[in-house]
Amino acid sequence: MTLTAFETAPLYTGADWDYDKVRRVYDAIENVALEMGLDTYTNQIEVITSEQMLDAYSSIGMPLFYKHWSFGKHFARDEALYRKGQRGLAYEIVINSNPCISYIMEENTMTMQTLVIAHAAFGHNHFFKNNYLFQQWTDADGILDYLSFAKAYISQCEERYGHANVERVLDAAHALMNHGVHRYPRRRGPDLRNEEKRARERLEHAEATFNDLWRTVPTKAGSNSPLSDRDRRRTLLELPEENILYFLEKKAPRLQGWQREILRIVRHVAQYFYPQRQTKVMNEGCATYCHYRILSTLHERGALTDGAWMEAMHSHTNVVFQPEFDDRRYGGINPYALGFAMMQDIERIVTEPTQEDRYWFPDLAGRGDAMGALRDAWANFRDESFILQYLSPALIRKFRLFHVADDARDPEMKVAAIHDERGYRAVRHALARQYDIAWAEADIQIVDVDLVGDRKLMLEHHVMNQILLEEEEARAVMQHLANLWGYEVVLDEVETPGATPLRRINVAPRVVLGGA
Amino acid sequence: MFTIVDRRLNPSGKSLANRQRFLRRAKEQVMRAVRDASAKRGIRDIDMGGDISIAPDGIREPTLRRSSTGGQRDYVVPGNKEFMSGDKIKRPPQGGGSGRGNEGSEDGDGQDEFRFVLSREEFIDLFLEDLELPDLAKRKLAVTDAMDWHRAGYSVAGSPANLNLVRTMRNSLARRIALNRPTGDEIKALRQEIDDLERSGRDRERLEQARLELAEALKRTQRIPYIDPVDVRYNRFAATPRPAAQAVMFCLMDVSGSMTEHMKDLAKRFYMLLYLFLSRRYKHVDVVFIRHTHRAAEVDEETFFYSAETGGTVVSTALEEMARVIKERYPPGEWNIYAAQASDGDNALSDNTKTALLMTDSILPDCQYYAYLEVGQEGMMPGLPYGGGPRETDLWRTYKQINAGGVLAMRRVTERKEIYPVFRELFAKDKAGQPAEVSA
């Protein structure tokens, strides 16, 4: 804890908030944040109603988004749950943009606003700005412009081509959304600010160079196309390709320009959220640690009343509560709980290491600069590597984590490791893997396509640990894919590439989305 | 270095477009759900919105994900109390789901029935649509007791008391300006000038001209009146029927064994419509359920629709019961009384005369409107009397003979889709007290 305790008057008393109080609190928080060395985008704090919060909630938290029925569905469900009191609203939504937008709800008390500002406007904001994944994959400067372009573009398409037609493309694109990301940087990250311009240029170029004569050029009938050679064809098509949306956008034979553009929009959105999916524990851990530390500092200095501090801690404890596996409330590991515990644990290792810590974390233990160590961790890791690197035996004991191995062929599950000397590494390894998106998500690639033959699109799911896809859902997604591709689609589930498939899903298009 | 923005006044309902898209998408399922819900609902609850559950097909959003069963899995879970490594644990029921479910098991993504809330308007729209209704709001209101008078623009005719001075003077002024009527000031100035010139005796030419101008001006003043009949405007008042404060609706139904579930369903839908209609016009609508076999009793809604009795059919008992209730609780001077009777048309032969007498003497004089709905078996020819044969039912023949002067209406229904048209026929009888068109 920072020990620059000095007495000041409380920033506010009572529960009601107003703009003056928010400004005062913001400035006080900012001072503490600067002492902690947090580095943030400029903040923009927006006051909204609970209904608007629900709105934002159901369109993936974005302030503006294109229209689609699924957002209405999520809104309806969230609203029903909220009204029945089965679920509280998120206290905050924060957007990875520059300026960084955080929402506070008008119904909240002043203490909640303080908590949210410390949590979102500083914790999340710092994480967004400094984590390498976000730096590599997202463009905070351009996202809002891009979304407004996307919204306008899609509504134009609705006007021009009809709601139903646009909806079909979006449905299909959403089904494949998780397979619309580039997982490895192979080019410069997308510059969203220029996307709109580039879309226009692409269209202009296509219009300018259109020459109907090309259609009449006779092709050599029956000649051997160079593409009939499988390897060459795959090289030309840059196969295998795991970004299915990207492949469709570039290579699907029958799609029209606007349909490709919609795929592109969905793909960009998916890519934008990709880092968030990989850093849940870290991101929430960082934000929770920040609000805890900032608020406790303010409280020590007398800037928060005891009452406000108690209220804040009440919410804080609710958020970081981790039910045990046999508790009815258990629903997996709570990223807030794990993240916050790990951040505190790092602080402990750095400032008051035990003998065990010195053995496990020789570089970290006793280093003395807790914030420095945390900032390093926040900048350079994602959940999987973070857990692999930082989960300490002390924390494994605290959570009483244990590793269960479940093999469907055995009648019973086996406890593979517990929180003991022999188990620490195994538990840590298994938990890290649970957060590895490459393990959590099915590995599906487009492997081949016969462009001169029947144009059948071949995909492979590389089955890990004999876990196949959910068949019914997979069929539905493949149907969407076939509709986009315009021809038959085959998905093989194989254990090793090229082996006999364990299961084959074969779908012909029902509604061809491209075509005239 | 931060900004704080108040977005609370931004147009709300940003999700409306998405919600509409969703409803359109899920229409079929929602319609089915509304149909089920309205069958389950009480008559009084018909015009409330509410929770609707729909099956997730059609609104499912599939993704490629790994199956939750089979294969080898690893879980790391918190809260170990007793296990040592190497221990065997029984698999929790429903295979594989153990301790995972960190992704939305609670909101049951795509698995459970999907529940959401329809607003009152949405519910009624869909309910009415299920009955193949056009917009109910366009239908004219039937007669009501009292009229409310309210301002409705201006008219060119009316009583002096309603003269609208401002509007009249404005028209007059406009007309005077347009027709170039000299104002008093102008005339006064001319007179002054003439006076001055006469007194001084100079500039005789100008004096001559001024005299001419004055004569012309006076002539114009006479020709163009200050106020002309065309200027006059009266305040216009239009009458709107004022819904009387309260109404009572009697639901009479024959519940003897010959009434099938289908018939009761038809009746219920008719009652629902009637209730919807009445509750839009009256602040307060009471519903009285009277069922009868050879005995009649006032019952609650549950009993009314869901119990089957047997026994002979004596319609007059129900009418007697109704008359009793009216006498006890609903003085016709204070209540608007409506009744809807659903029956398959059977009645004991000996009872017909008594029924007719009761109707003409006590029931019909008290009622605003008495609708008799003869319900038939599904699939029977619509419009034909009960049994599909040429014979009219006893009750039908009895009622036909009553000269009720428009208070009694009779229709036959065999299928759901006929309900609304029949309802419409019955209640679109208002031709007199229409509000006059508003004109300026």
Short mmCIF file of C-alpha atoms in Angstrom, two decimals, chain A residues 179 406-408 439-444 459-475 491-496 499-505, chain B residues 63-73 100:
data_model
loop_
_atom_site.label_atom_id
_atom_site.label_comp_id
_atom_site.label_asym_id
_atom_site.label_seq_id
_atom_site.Cartn_x
_atom_site.Cartn_y
_atom_site.Cartn_z
CA HIS A 179 -13.99 -18.37 -37.27
CA ASP A 406 -12.67 -37.18 -17.35
CA ASP A 407 -12.37 -39.85 -19.98
CA ALA A 408 -15.69 -40.87 -21.46
CA TRP A 439 -7.82 -25.45 -26.83
CA ALA A 440 -11.19 -24.15 -25.87
CA GLU A 441 -12.32 -23.64 -29.43
CA ALA A 442 -12.52 -26.18 -32.15
CA ASP A 443 -9.72 -26.05 -34.69
CA ILE A 444 -11.44 -25.88 -38.04
CA LEU A 459 -13.12 -28.37 -44.25
CA GLU A 460 -11.41 -30.28 -41.50
CA HIS A 461 -11.98 -30.21 -37.79
CA HIS A 462 -8.88 -31.42 -36.02
CA VAL A 463 -10.36 -33.41 -33.22
CA MET A 464 -8.57 -33.15 -29.92
CA ASN A 465 -9.13 -35.63 -27.11
CA GLN A 466 -11.86 -37.33 -29.12
CA ILE A 467 -14.24 -34.46 -28.59
CA LEU A 468 -16.37 -34.04 -31.67
CA LEU A 469 -18.47 -31.03 -32.55
CA GLU A 470 -22.02 -30.58 -31.33
CA GLU A 471 -23.57 -32.21 -34.36
CA GLU A 472 -26.84 -30.39 -34.71
CA GLU A 473 -25.24 -26.99 -34.33
CA ALA A 474 -22.41 -27.91 -36.66
CA ARG A 475 -24.92 -28.91 -39.32
CA LEU A 491 -16.71 -30.99 -42.93
CA ASP A 492 -14.52 -33.90 -41.91
CA GLU A 493 -13.71 -34.46 -38.29
CA VAL A 494 -10.28 -36.07 -38.21
CA GLU A 495 -7.81 -36.95 -35.50
CA THR A 496 -4.75 -36.40 -37.65
CA ALA A 499 -6.75 -39.61 -41.73
CA THR A 500 -10.09 -41.29 -42.20
CA PRO A 501 -12.68 -38.93 -40.76
CA LEU A 502 -14.47 -39.88 -37.54
CA ARG A 503 -17.53 -38.16 -38.83
CA ARG A 504 -18.40 -36.34 -41.99
CA ILE A 505 -20.94 -33.60 -42.29
CA THR B 63 -21.95 -21.81 -33.61
CA LEU B 64 -19.30 -24.40 -34.14
CA ARG B 65 -18.52 -25.64 -30.70
CA ARG B 66 -17.26 -28.81 -29.24
CA SER B 67 -19.72 -31.26 -27.87
CA SER B 68 -20.28 -31.32 -24.13
CA THR B 69 -20.15 -35.08 -23.99
CA GLY B 70 -17.61 -37.74 -24.82
CA GLY B 71 -13.88 -37.63 -25.20
CA GLN B 72 -11.24 -36.78 -22.68
CA ARG B 73 -11.67 -33.65 -20.68
CA ARG B 100 -17.76 -26.55 -16.62
#
